[in-house]
PDB file of C-alpha atoms and ligand atoms in Angstrom:
ATOM      1  CA  MET A  15     -30.034  38.174  44.726  1.00 63.00           C
ATOM      2  CA  ILE A  16     -28.560  38.260  41.227  1.00 69.00           C
ATOM      3  CA  SER A  17     -25.323  40.191  41.128  1.00 79.00           C
ATOM      4  CA  ILE A  18     -24.218  41.577  37.789  1.00 93.00           C
ATOM      5  CA  ASP A  19     -20.563  42.302  37.076  1.00 96.00           C
ATOM      6  CA  LEU A  20     -20.156  44.704  34.154  1.00 98.00           C
ATOM      7  CA  SER A  21     -16.555  45.650  34.929  1.00 97.00           C
ATOM      8  CA  ASP A  22     -15.430  44.569  31.445  1.00 97.00           C
ATOM      9  CA  LYS A  23     -18.160  46.627  29.756  1.00 98.00           C
ATOM     10  CA  ALA A  24     -18.271  50.196  28.433  1.00 98.00           C
ATOM     11  CA  ALA A  25     -21.365  52.359  28.070  1.00 98.00           C
ATOM     12  CA  LEU A  26     -22.313  55.765  26.711  1.00 98.00           C
ATOM     13  CA  VAL A  27     -25.272  57.509  28.369  1.00 98.00           C
ATOM     14  CA  MET A  28     -26.780  60.478  26.498  1.00 98.00           C
ATOM     15  CA  GLY A  29     -29.239  62.847  28.191  1.00 97.00           C
ATOM     16  CA  VAL A  30     -28.515  63.373  31.881  1.00 97.00           C
ATOM     17  CA  ALA A  31     -29.651  66.860  32.948  1.00 96.00           C
ATOM     18  CA  ASN A  32     -29.656  66.315  36.716  1.00 96.00           C
ATOM     19  CA  ALA A  33     -30.138  63.743  39.489  1.00 97.00           C
ATOM     20  CA  ARG A  34     -33.822  63.315  38.567  1.00 97.00           C
ATOM     21  CA  SER A  35     -33.104  62.393  34.934  1.00 98.00           C
ATOM     22  CA  LEU A  36     -34.059  58.880  33.888  1.00 98.00           C
ATOM     23  CA  GLY A  37     -30.642  58.698  32.201  1.00 98.00           C
ATOM     24  CA  TRP A  38     -29.035  59.158  35.624  1.00 98.00           C
ATOM     25  CA  ALA A  39     -31.207  56.430  37.188  1.00 98.00           C
ATOM     26  CA  ILE A  40     -29.941  54.103  34.443  1.00 98.00           C
ATOM     27  CA  ALA A  41     -26.324  55.263  34.786  1.00 98.00           C
ATOM     28  CA  GLN A  42     -26.418  54.617  38.541  1.00 98.00           C
ATOM     29  CA  GLN A  43     -27.291  50.957  37.936  1.00 98.00           C
ATOM     30  CA  LEU A  44     -24.507  50.630  35.359  1.00 98.00           C
ATOM     31  CA  LEU A  45     -21.967  52.282  37.671  1.00 98.00           C
ATOM     32  CA  GLU A  46     -23.005  50.070  40.611  1.00 97.00           C
ATOM     33  CA  ALA A  47     -22.418  47.025  38.402  1.00 97.00           C
ATOM     34  CA  GLY A  48     -18.874  48.280  37.711  1.00 97.00           C
ATOM     35  CA  CYS A  49     -19.477  49.401  34.111  1.00 98.00           C
ATOM     36  CA  LYS A  50     -17.267  52.119  32.636  1.00 98.00           C
ATOM     37  CA  VAL A  51     -19.565  54.972  31.588  1.00 98.00           C
ATOM     38  CA  GLY A  52     -19.106  58.006  29.332  1.00 98.00           C
ATOM     39  CA  PHE A  53     -21.717  60.753  29.404  1.00 98.00           C
ATOM     40  CA  SER A  54     -22.800  63.371  26.890  1.00 98.00           C
ATOM     41  CA  TYR A  55     -24.678  66.567  27.656  1.00 97.00           C
ATOM     42  CA  GLN A  56     -26.316  68.977  25.226  1.00 95.00           C
ATOM     43  CA  GLY A  57     -24.998  72.361  26.338  1.00 91.00           C
ATOM     44  CA  GLU A  58     -22.341  73.805  28.652  1.00 90.00           C
ATOM     45  CA  ARG A  59     -25.213  74.848  30.999  1.00 90.00           C
ATOM     46  CA  LEU A  60     -25.536  71.212  32.131  1.00 88.00           C
ATOM     47  CA  LYS A  61     -21.831  70.553  32.648  1.00 93.00           C
ATOM     48  CA  PRO A  62     -21.543  71.622  36.324  1.00 94.00           C
ATOM     49  CA  GLU A  63     -24.546  69.480  37.323  1.00 94.00           C
ATOM     50  CA  LEU A  64     -23.081  66.418  35.627  1.00 96.00           C
ATOM     51  CA  GLU A  65     -19.649  67.106  37.117  1.00 96.00           C
ATOM     52  CA  LYS A  66     -21.248  67.049  40.573  1.00 96.00           C
ATOM     53  CA  LEU A  67     -23.014  63.753  39.873  1.00 97.00           C
ATOM     54  CA  LEU A  68     -19.844  62.101  38.573  1.00 97.00           C
ATOM     55  CA  ALA A  69     -17.593  63.257  41.417  1.00 96.00           C
ATOM     56  CA  GLY A  70     -16.026  60.181  43.004  1.00 92.00           C
ATOM     57  CA  HIS A  71     -17.084  57.813  40.216  1.00 95.00           C
ATOM     58  CA  GLU A  72     -14.047  56.197  38.644  1.00 92.00           C
ATOM     59  CA  HIS A  73     -13.939  55.174  34.969  1.00 92.00           C
ATOM     60  CA  THR A  74     -16.269  57.955  33.830  1.00 97.00           C
ATOM     61  CA  TRP A  75     -15.836  60.868  31.416  1.00 98.00           C
ATOM     62  CA  MET A  76     -18.109  63.464  29.912  1.00 97.00           C
ATOM     63  CA  ALA A  77     -18.344  65.407  26.656  1.00 97.00           C
ATOM     64  CA  GLN A  78     -20.658  67.980  25.146  1.00 97.00           C
ATOM     65  CA  ALA A  79     -22.774  66.811  22.200  1.00 98.00           C
ATOM     66  CA  ASP A  80     -25.969  68.100  20.658  1.00 98.00           C
ATOM     67  CA  ALA A  81     -27.497  64.867  19.387  1.00 98.00           C
ATOM     68  CA  THR A  82     -28.889  66.657  16.301  1.00 98.00           C
ATOM     69  CA  SER A  83     -25.391  67.703  15.179  1.00 98.00           C
ATOM     70  CA  GLU A  84     -23.501  65.214  12.998  1.00 98.00           C
ATOM     71  CA  ASP A  85     -20.237  67.011  13.838  1.00 98.00           C
ATOM     72  CA  ASP A  86     -20.880  66.739  17.582  1.00 98.00           C
ATOM     73  CA  LEU A  87     -21.742  63.043  17.216  1.00 98.00           C
ATOM     74  CA  SER A  88     -18.580  62.360  15.190  1.00 98.00           C
ATOM     75  CA  ALA A  89     -16.493  64.017  17.913  1.00 98.00           C
ATOM     76  CA  LEU A  90     -18.380  62.197  20.698  1.00 98.00           C
ATOM     77  CA  PHE A  91     -17.905  58.733  19.227  1.00 98.00           C
ATOM     78  CA  ALA A  92     -14.261  59.496  18.421  1.00 98.00           C
ATOM     79  CA  ARG A  93     -13.870  60.313  22.134  1.00 98.00           C
ATOM     80  CA  ALA A  94     -15.637  57.068  23.098  1.00 98.00           C
ATOM     81  CA  LYS A  95     -13.215  55.166  20.861  1.00 98.00           C
ATOM     82  CA  ALA A  96     -10.229  56.938  22.421  1.00 98.00           C
ATOM     83  CA  GLU A  97     -11.478  56.327  25.981  1.00 98.00           C
ATOM     84  CA  PHE A  98     -12.782  52.745  25.712  1.00 98.00           C
ATOM     85  CA  GLY A  99     -11.697  51.375  22.312  1.00 98.00           C
ATOM     86  CA  HIS A 100     -15.204  49.939  21.919  1.00 98.00           C
ATOM     87  CA  LEU A 101     -18.751  50.242  23.283  1.00 98.00           C
ATOM     88  CA  ASP A 102     -21.128  47.649  24.730  1.00 98.00           C
ATOM     89  CA  TYR A 103     -24.100  49.754  25.769  1.00 98.00           C
ATOM     90  CA  LEU A 104     -25.727  52.898  24.456  1.00 98.00           C
ATOM     91  CA  VAL A 105     -28.445  54.768  26.354  1.00 99.00           C
ATOM     92  CA  HIS A 106     -30.562  57.340  24.455  1.00 98.00           C
ATOM     93  CA  SER A 107     -32.443  59.356  27.070  1.00 98.00           C
ATOM     94  CA  ILE A 108     -33.212  62.386  24.938  1.00 98.00           C
ATOM     95  CA  GLY A 109     -36.508  64.043  24.120  1.00 97.00           C
ATOM     96  CA  TYR A 110     -37.756  67.497  23.277  1.00 97.00           C
ATOM     97  CA  ALA A 111     -40.769  69.248  21.744  1.00 96.00           C
ATOM     98  CA  PRO A 112     -41.423  72.992  21.843  1.00 95.00           C
ATOM     99  CA  ARG A 113     -43.844  73.764  24.675  1.00 93.00           C
ATOM    100  CA  GLU A 114     -46.194  75.663  22.307  1.00 94.00           C
ATOM    101  CA  ALA A 115     -46.726  72.428  20.382  1.00 95.00           C
ATOM    102  CA  MET A 116     -48.080  70.801  23.530  1.00 94.00           C
ATOM    103  CA  GLU A 117     -50.206  73.695  24.729  1.00 93.00           C
ATOM    104  CA  GLY A 118     -52.477  74.029  21.723  1.00 93.00           C
ATOM    105  CA  ARG A 119     -54.395  71.624  19.513  1.00 96.00           C
ATOM    106  CA  PHE A 120     -52.597  68.790  17.728  1.00 98.00           C
ATOM    107  CA  LEU A 121     -54.362  69.996  14.555  1.00 98.00           C
ATOM    108  CA  ASP A 122     -52.379  73.227  14.756  1.00 97.00           C
ATOM    109  CA  THR A 123     -48.928  71.602  14.949  1.00 98.00           C
ATOM    110  CA  THR A 124     -46.557  73.618  12.747  1.00 98.00           C
ATOM    111  CA  PRO A 125     -44.106  71.973  10.334  1.00 98.00           C
ATOM    112  CA  ALA A 126     -41.247  73.500  12.334  1.00 98.00           C
ATOM    113  CA  ASP A 127     -42.444  72.057  15.657  1.00 98.00           C
ATOM    114  CA  TRP A 128     -43.149  68.689  14.021  1.00 98.00           C
ATOM    115  CA  ASN A 129     -39.637  68.592  12.567  1.00 98.00           C
ATOM    116  CA  THR A 130     -37.998  69.635  15.829  1.00 98.00           C
ATOM    117  CA  ALA A 131     -39.874  67.076  17.946  1.00 98.00           C
ATOM    118  CA  LEU A 132     -39.273  64.191  15.552  1.00 98.00           C
ATOM    119  CA  SER A 133     -35.708  65.147  14.796  1.00 98.00           C
ATOM    120  CA  VAL A 134     -34.592  65.494  18.433  1.00 98.00           C
ATOM    121  CA  SER A 135     -36.737  62.764  19.975  1.00 98.00           C
ATOM    122  CA  ALA A 136     -36.690  60.060  17.282  1.00 98.00           C
ATOM    123  CA  TYR A 137     -34.160  60.623  14.491  1.00 98.00           C
ATOM    124  CA  THR A 138     -31.303  61.004  16.973  1.00 98.00           C
ATOM    125  CA  LEU A 139     -31.714  57.325  17.900  1.00 99.00           C
ATOM    126  CA  VAL A 140     -30.985  56.411  14.283  1.00 99.00           C
ATOM    127  CA  SER A 141     -28.009  58.733  13.996  1.00 98.00           C
ATOM    128  CA  ILE A 142     -26.390  57.674  17.273  1.00 98.00           C
ATOM    129  CA  ALA A 143     -26.874  54.002  16.376  1.00 98.00           C
ATOM    130  CA  ARG A 144     -25.131  54.654  13.049  1.00 98.00           C
ATOM    131  CA  HIS A 145     -22.255  56.488  14.726  1.00 98.00           C
ATOM    132  CA  ALA A 146     -21.930  53.734  17.352  1.00 98.00           C
ATOM    133  CA  GLU A 147     -22.147  50.816  14.912  1.00 98.00           C
ATOM    134  CA  ALA A 148     -18.423  50.401  14.327  1.00 98.00           C
ATOM    135  CA  LEU A 149     -17.686  50.528  18.074  1.00 98.00           C
ATOM    136  CA  LEU A 150     -20.395  48.176  19.341  1.00 98.00           C
ATOM    137  CA  ARG A 151     -19.169  44.681  20.187  1.00 98.00           C
ATOM    138  CA  PRO A 152     -21.325  41.550  19.703  1.00 98.00           C
ATOM    139  CA  GLY A 153     -23.579  41.339  22.768  1.00 98.00           C
ATOM    140  CA  GLY A 154     -24.013  45.098  22.571  1.00 98.00           C
ATOM    141  CA  SER A 155     -27.302  46.712  23.422  1.00 98.00           C
ATOM    142  CA  ILE A 156     -29.059  50.040  22.791  1.00 99.00           C
ATOM    143  CA  ILE A 157     -32.010  51.400  24.744  1.00 99.00           C
ATOM    144  CA  SER A 158     -34.147  54.515  24.509  1.00 98.00           C
ATOM    145  CA  LEU A 159     -37.010  55.906  26.565  1.00 98.00           C
ATOM    146  CA  THR A 160     -40.558  56.129  25.259  1.00 98.00           C
ATOM    147  CA  TYR A 161     -44.038  56.821  26.615  1.00 98.00           C
ATOM    148  CA  HIS A 162     -47.448  55.214  26.032  1.00 98.00           C
ATOM    149  CA  ALA A 163     -48.782  58.367  24.292  1.00 97.00           C
ATOM    150  CA  SER A 164     -47.270  56.682  21.192  1.00 98.00           C
ATOM    151  CA  GLN A 165     -50.099  54.115  21.292  1.00 98.00           C
ATOM    152  CA  GLN A 166     -53.044  55.961  22.800  1.00 97.00           C
ATOM    153  CA  VAL A 167     -54.008  59.603  23.001  1.00 96.00           C
ATOM    154  CA  VAL A 168     -52.730  61.392  26.069  1.00 94.00           C
ATOM    155  CA  PRO A 169     -54.179  64.913  26.134  1.00 92.00           C
ATOM    156  CA  LYS A 170     -51.559  67.605  25.432  1.00 93.00           C
ATOM    157  CA  TYR A 171     -48.825  65.144  24.528  1.00 95.00           C
ATOM    158  CA  ASN A 172     -49.636  65.989  20.880  1.00 97.00           C
ATOM    159  CA  VAL A 173     -46.629  65.875  18.515  1.00 98.00           C
ATOM    160  CA  MET A 174     -44.523  64.194  21.214  1.00 97.00           C
ATOM    161  CA  GLY A 175     -46.879  61.184  20.959  1.00 98.00           C
ATOM    162  CA  VAL A 176     -46.078  61.036  17.230  1.00 98.00           C
ATOM    163  CA  ALA A 177     -42.353  61.367  17.975  1.00 98.00           C
ATOM    164  CA  LYS A 178     -42.523  58.474  20.453  1.00 98.00           C
ATOM    165  CA  ALA A 179     -44.391  56.339  17.875  1.00 98.00           C
ATOM    166  CA  ALA A 180     -41.547  57.085  15.422  1.00 99.00           C
ATOM    167  CA  LEU A 181     -38.958  56.206  18.088  1.00 99.00           C
ATOM    168  CA  GLU A 182     -40.607  52.841  18.719  1.00 99.00           C
ATOM    169  CA  ALA A 183     -40.854  52.063  14.987  1.00 99.00           C
ATOM    170  CA  ALA A 184     -37.221  53.129  14.506  1.00 99.00           C
ATOM    171  CA  THR A 185     -36.275  50.732  17.313  1.00 99.00           C
ATOM    172  CA  ARG A 186     -37.774  47.816  15.385  1.00 99.00           C
ATOM    173  CA  TYR A 187     -36.019  48.754  12.125  1.00 99.00           C
ATOM    174  CA  LEU A 188     -32.685  49.233  13.886  1.00 99.00           C
ATOM    175  CA  ALA A 189     -33.128  45.936  15.747  1.00 99.00           C
ATOM    176  CA  SER A 190     -33.773  44.108  12.473  1.00 98.00           C
ATOM    177  CA  GLU A 191     -30.596  45.499  10.890  1.00 98.00           C
ATOM    178  CA  MET A 192     -28.250  45.359  13.880  1.00 98.00           C
ATOM    179  CA  GLY A 193     -29.179  41.860  15.044  1.00 98.00           C
ATOM    180  CA  ALA A 194     -26.775  40.249  12.570  1.00 98.00           C
ATOM    181  CA  ALA A 195     -23.892  41.954  14.411  1.00 98.00           C
ATOM    182  CA  GLY A 196     -25.212  40.629  17.730  1.00 98.00           C
ATOM    183  CA  VAL A 197     -26.514  44.039  18.796  1.00 98.00           C
ATOM    184  CA  ARG A 198     -29.958  44.434  20.399  1.00 99.00           C
ATOM    185  CA  VAL A 199     -32.156  47.557  20.330  1.00 99.00           C
ATOM    186  CA  ASN A 200     -35.082  48.078  22.711  1.00 99.00           C
ATOM    187  CA  CYS A 201     -37.306  50.805  24.158  1.00 98.00           C
ATOM    188  CA  ILE A 202     -38.334  51.267  27.763  1.00 99.00           C
ATOM    189  CA  SER A 203     -41.828  52.735  28.054  1.00 98.00           C
ATOM    190  CA  ALA A 204     -41.807  54.557  31.378  1.00 98.00           C
ATOM    191  CA  GLY A 205     -44.812  55.886  33.260  1.00 97.00           C
ATOM    192  CA  PRO A 206     -44.835  59.560  34.292  1.00 97.00           C
ATOM    193  CA  MET A 207     -41.845  60.642  36.410  1.00 97.00           C
ATOM    194  CA  ARG A 208     -41.033  64.076  37.790  1.00 96.00           C
ATOM    195  CA  THR A 209     -38.121  65.268  35.624  1.00 96.00           C
ATOM    196  CA  ILE A 210     -37.263  68.523  33.831  1.00 92.00           C
ATOM    197  CA  ALA A 211     -38.581  67.204  30.500  1.00 91.00           C
ATOM    198  CA  ALA A 212     -41.852  66.188  32.181  1.00 93.00           C
ATOM    199  CA  ARG A 213     -42.287  69.680  33.605  1.00 86.00           C
ATOM    200  CA  SER A 214     -42.622  71.066  30.076  1.00 81.00           C
ATOM    201  CA  ILE A 215     -45.751  68.954  29.479  1.00 88.00           C
ATOM    202  CA  PRO A 216     -48.831  71.081  30.259  1.00 86.00           C
ATOM    203  CA  GLY A 217     -50.913  69.523  33.074  1.00 90.00           C
ATOM    204  CA  PHE A 218     -48.198  67.012  33.974  1.00 93.00           C
ATOM    205  CA  GLY A 219     -49.077  67.127  37.705  1.00 93.00           C
ATOM    206  CA  GLU A 220     -52.661  66.024  37.046  1.00 93.00           C
ATOM    207  CA  MET A 221     -51.486  63.345  34.634  1.00 92.00           C
ATOM    208  CA  TYR A 222     -49.030  62.046  37.251  1.00 96.00           C
ATOM    209  CA  ASP A 223     -51.750  61.739  39.908  1.00 95.00           C
ATOM    210  CA  LYS A 224     -54.277  60.122  37.535  1.00 93.00           C
ATOM    211  CA  ALA A 225     -51.743  57.572  36.273  1.00 94.00           C
ATOM    212  CA  ALA A 226     -50.943  56.536  39.851  1.00 96.00           C
ATOM    213  CA  LYS A 227     -54.634  56.101  40.623  1.00 95.00           C
ATOM    214  CA  ALA A 228     -55.280  54.082  37.448  1.00 93.00           C
ATOM    215  CA  ALA A 229     -52.277  51.769  37.849  1.00 97.00           C
ATOM    216  CA  PRO A 230     -52.872  48.236  39.181  1.00 97.00           C
ATOM    217  CA  LEU A 231     -50.073  48.852  41.699  1.00 97.00           C
ATOM    218  CA  GLY A 232     -51.840  52.027  42.870  1.00 96.00           C
ATOM    219  CA  ARG A 233     -48.751  54.192  42.340  1.00 98.00           C
ATOM    220  CA  ASN A 234     -46.388  55.351  39.644  1.00 98.00           C
ATOM    221  CA  ALA A 235     -43.223  53.461  38.806  1.00 98.00           C
ATOM    222  CA  THR A 236     -39.995  55.098  39.989  1.00 98.00           C
ATOM    223  CA  PRO A 237     -36.811  56.169  38.176  1.00 98.00           C
ATOM    224  CA  ALA A 238     -34.956  53.463  40.134  1.00 98.00           C
ATOM    225  CA  GLU A 239     -37.332  50.891  38.593  1.00 98.00           C
ATOM    226  CA  VAL A 240     -36.526  52.294  35.145  1.00 98.00           C
ATOM    227  CA  GLY A 241     -32.846  51.865  36.043  1.00 98.00           C
ATOM    228  CA  LYS A 242     -33.341  48.214  37.006  1.00 98.00           C
ATOM    229  CA  LEU A 243     -35.223  47.425  33.779  1.00 98.00           C
ATOM    230  CA  ALA A 244     -32.474  49.172  31.808  1.00 98.00           C
ATOM    231  CA  LEU A 245     -29.818  47.044  33.515  1.00 98.00           C
ATOM    232  CA  PHE A 246     -31.794  43.925  32.571  1.00 98.00           C
ATOM    233  CA  LEU A 247     -32.271  44.977  28.934  1.00 98.00           C
ATOM    234  CA  LEU A 248     -28.709  46.205  28.443  1.00 98.00           C
ATOM    235  CA  SER A 249     -26.947  43.295  30.112  1.00 98.00           C
ATOM    236  CA  ASP A 250     -26.870  39.621  29.200  1.00 97.00           C
ATOM    237  CA  LEU A 251     -30.003  39.091  31.335  1.00 97.00           C
ATOM    238  CA  GLY A 252     -32.002  40.425  28.376  1.00 98.00           C
ATOM    239  CA  SER A 253     -29.972  38.558  25.746  1.00 98.00           C
ATOM    240  CA  GLY A 254     -32.997  37.150  23.882  1.00 98.00           C
ATOM    241  CA  ILE A 255     -34.919  40.419  23.639  1.00 98.00           C
ATOM    242  CA  THR A 256     -34.684  42.863  20.742  1.00 99.00           C
ATOM    243  CA  GLY A 257     -36.992  45.277  18.922  1.00 98.00           C
ATOM    244  CA  GLU A 258     -39.306  45.406  21.950  1.00 98.00           C
ATOM    245  CA  VAL A 259     -41.078  48.117  23.889  1.00 98.00           C
ATOM    246  CA  VAL A 260     -41.023  47.044  27.538  1.00 98.00           C
ATOM    247  CA  TYR A 261     -43.224  48.907  30.017  1.00 98.00           C
ATOM    248  CA  VAL A 262     -42.312  50.031  33.504  1.00 98.00           C
ATOM    249  CA  ASP A 263     -45.383  52.010  34.587  1.00 98.00           C
ATOM    250  CA  ALA A 264     -46.832  50.025  37.502  1.00 98.00           C
ATOM    251  CA  GLY A 265     -49.210  48.518  34.930  1.00 98.00           C
ATOM    252  CA  ALA A 266     -51.041  51.763  34.102  1.00 96.00           C
ATOM    253  CA  HIS A 267     -51.164  51.107  30.340  1.00 96.00           C
ATOM    254  CA  ILE A 268     -53.187  47.884  30.638  1.00 97.00           C
ATOM    255  CA  MET A 269     -56.158  49.724  32.175  1.00 95.00           C
ATOM    256  CA  THR A 270     -58.974  51.429  30.276  1.00 89.00           C
ATOM    257  CA  MET A 271     -60.585  52.704  33.485  1.00 83.00           C
ATOM    258  CA  LYS A 272     -60.715  51.937  37.166  1.00 80.00           C
ATOM    259  CA  LEU A 273     -63.968  51.789  39.135  1.00 82.00           C
ATOM    260  CA  ASP A 274     -64.060  53.344  42.606  1.00 77.00           C
TER     261      ASP A 274
HETATM  262  P1  NAP B  10     -34.591  65.134  31.417  1.00 84.89           P
HETATM  263  O1  NAP B  10     -33.927  64.895  32.701  1.00 84.89           O
HETATM  264  O2  NAP B  10     -35.000  66.530  31.093  1.00 84.89           O
HETATM  265  O3  NAP B  10     -33.716  64.510  30.252  1.00 84.89           O
HETATM  266  C1  NAP B  10     -33.921  64.845  28.882  1.00 84.89           C
HETATM  267  C2  NAP B  10     -32.560  65.094  28.306  1.00 84.89           C
HETATM  268  O4  NAP B  10     -32.638  65.252  26.879  1.00 84.89           O
HETATM  269  C3  NAP B  10     -31.900  66.378  28.855  1.00 84.89           C
HETATM  270  O5  NAP B  10     -30.616  66.073  29.322  1.00 84.89           O
HETATM  271  C4  NAP B  10     -31.856  67.256  27.621  1.00 84.89           C
HETATM  272  O6  NAP B  10     -30.825  68.214  27.625  1.00 84.89           O
HETATM  273  C5  NAP B  10     -31.627  66.202  26.566  1.00 84.89           C
HETATM  274  N1  NAP B  10     -31.750  66.740  25.219  1.00 84.89           N
HETATM  275  C6  NAP B  10     -32.773  67.430  24.659  1.00 84.89           C
HETATM  276  N2  NAP B  10     -32.454  67.791  23.412  1.00 84.89           N
HETATM  277  C7  NAP B  10     -31.192  67.324  23.167  1.00 84.89           C
HETATM  278  C8  NAP B  10     -30.312  67.370  22.074  1.00 84.89           C
HETATM  279  N3  NAP B  10     -30.623  67.989  20.925  1.00 84.89           N
HETATM  280  N4  NAP B  10     -29.082  66.773  22.199  1.00 84.89           N
HETATM  281  C9  NAP B  10     -28.718  66.173  23.335  1.00 84.89           C
HETATM  282  N5  NAP B  10     -29.510  66.090  24.414  1.00 84.89           N
HETATM  283  C10 NAP B  10     -30.739  66.656  24.328  1.00 84.89           C
HETATM  284  O7  NAP B  10     -35.984  64.315  31.345  1.00 84.89           O
HETATM  285  P2  NAP B  10     -36.285  62.741  31.371  1.00 84.89           P
HETATM  286  O8  NAP B  10     -37.712  62.652  31.757  1.00 84.89           O
HETATM  287  O9  NAP B  10     -35.254  62.007  32.135  1.00 84.89           O
HETATM  288  O10 NAP B  10     -36.208  62.373  29.828  1.00 84.89           O
HETATM  289  C11 NAP B  10     -35.415  61.307  29.322  1.00 84.89           C
HETATM  290  C12 NAP B  10     -36.230  60.491  28.321  1.00 84.89           C
HETATM  291  O11 NAP B  10     -37.269  59.810  29.024  1.00 84.89           O
HETATM  292  C13 NAP B  10     -36.915  61.330  27.236  1.00 84.89           C
HETATM  293  O12 NAP B  10     -36.878  60.646  26.011  1.00 84.89           O
HETATM  294  C14 NAP B  10     -38.353  61.376  27.742  1.00 84.89           C
HETATM  295  O13 NAP B  10     -39.295  61.634  26.715  1.00 84.89           O
HETATM  296  C15 NAP B  10     -38.466  59.975  28.291  1.00 84.89           C
HETATM  297  N6  NAP B  10     -39.606  59.713  29.172  1.00 84.89           N
HETATM  298  C16 NAP B  10     -39.826  60.501  30.256  1.00 84.89           C
HETATM  299  C17 NAP B  10     -40.927  60.248  31.065  1.00 84.89           C
HETATM  300  C18 NAP B  10     -41.222  61.138  32.248  1.00 84.89           C
HETATM  301  O14 NAP B  10     -42.362  61.146  32.719  1.00 84.89           O
HETATM  302  N7  NAP B  10     -40.242  61.880  32.763  1.00 84.89           N
HETATM  303  C19 NAP B  10     -41.788  59.170  30.792  1.00 84.89           C
HETATM  304  C20 NAP B  10     -41.521  58.387  29.677  1.00 84.89           C
HETATM  305  C21 NAP B  10     -40.432  58.655  28.868  1.00 84.89           C
HETATM  306  P3  NAP B  10     -31.247  69.747  27.954  1.00 84.89           P
HETATM  307  O15 NAP B  10     -31.672  69.764  29.395  1.00 84.89           O
HETATM  308  O16 NAP B  10     -30.016  70.527  27.645  1.00 84.89           O
HETATM  309  O17 NAP B  10     -32.387  70.095  27.028  1.00 84.89           O
END
């Protein structure tokens, strides 16, 4: 058993909507390792849920921030500076595309839906990295969450597949620039998990069942397994890894088909 002590570390986790959120699975691992964790949520609607989750957890705080708002990000990172003085880990667990863009044909994607999906799901990684830069200590690490529809066509994922491809490319560019300061940037590519964001993908239930059947492990990966990979990539255990997309999907992406 490897025990990880992160009690001298400080993290910011962005994108926890409820107990099913992948951001919460990651935060739980950080909190168990003793890390101090700040949280941001998009709108006041999510505040009570997050308050419930954080009840009893010491060394935590929360603040509202729409990740597409430069003003909100300036205020959020000023708060992080006031609370912790610095940051070690940054978790981007944010994604959104209008449902209409995933219901129709990819050919019919509107400029507005394209811009929304790419701005919220990919550009925000760049802007939060920029806002965090001055606070991140050497040894710091940033992760975000992607999905294999960036590499291969997943029906109905449409513009979100393009947004995830942009997120993965942005990860490599950020990693190349932030490495000199000793900061690593990686993506976790998670298999399908039952969260609020997943529910907005048309046909998600079928996709979930098919992915489990196709996976070498014969099941889907779990949010807790995403959390464990995140702990590895954020902490010193992953110290030699940057600019990567690391999969936690029970192996589903290596398969082209499975024979009965
Ligand atoms: P989730 O619980 O719904 O989390 C998504 C979060 O993104 C929500 O807290 C949402 O807030 C937040 N968000 C959306 N727009 C935002 C904005 N402008 N500013 C700040 N926050 C914003 O779903 P999840 O599945 O855990 O998603 C987390 C990440 O994992 C996403 O990048 C997703 O694409 C990725 N991922 C998910 C799966 C899966 O199958 N679930 C698989 C691979 C990758 P609101 O609720 O207020 O909109």
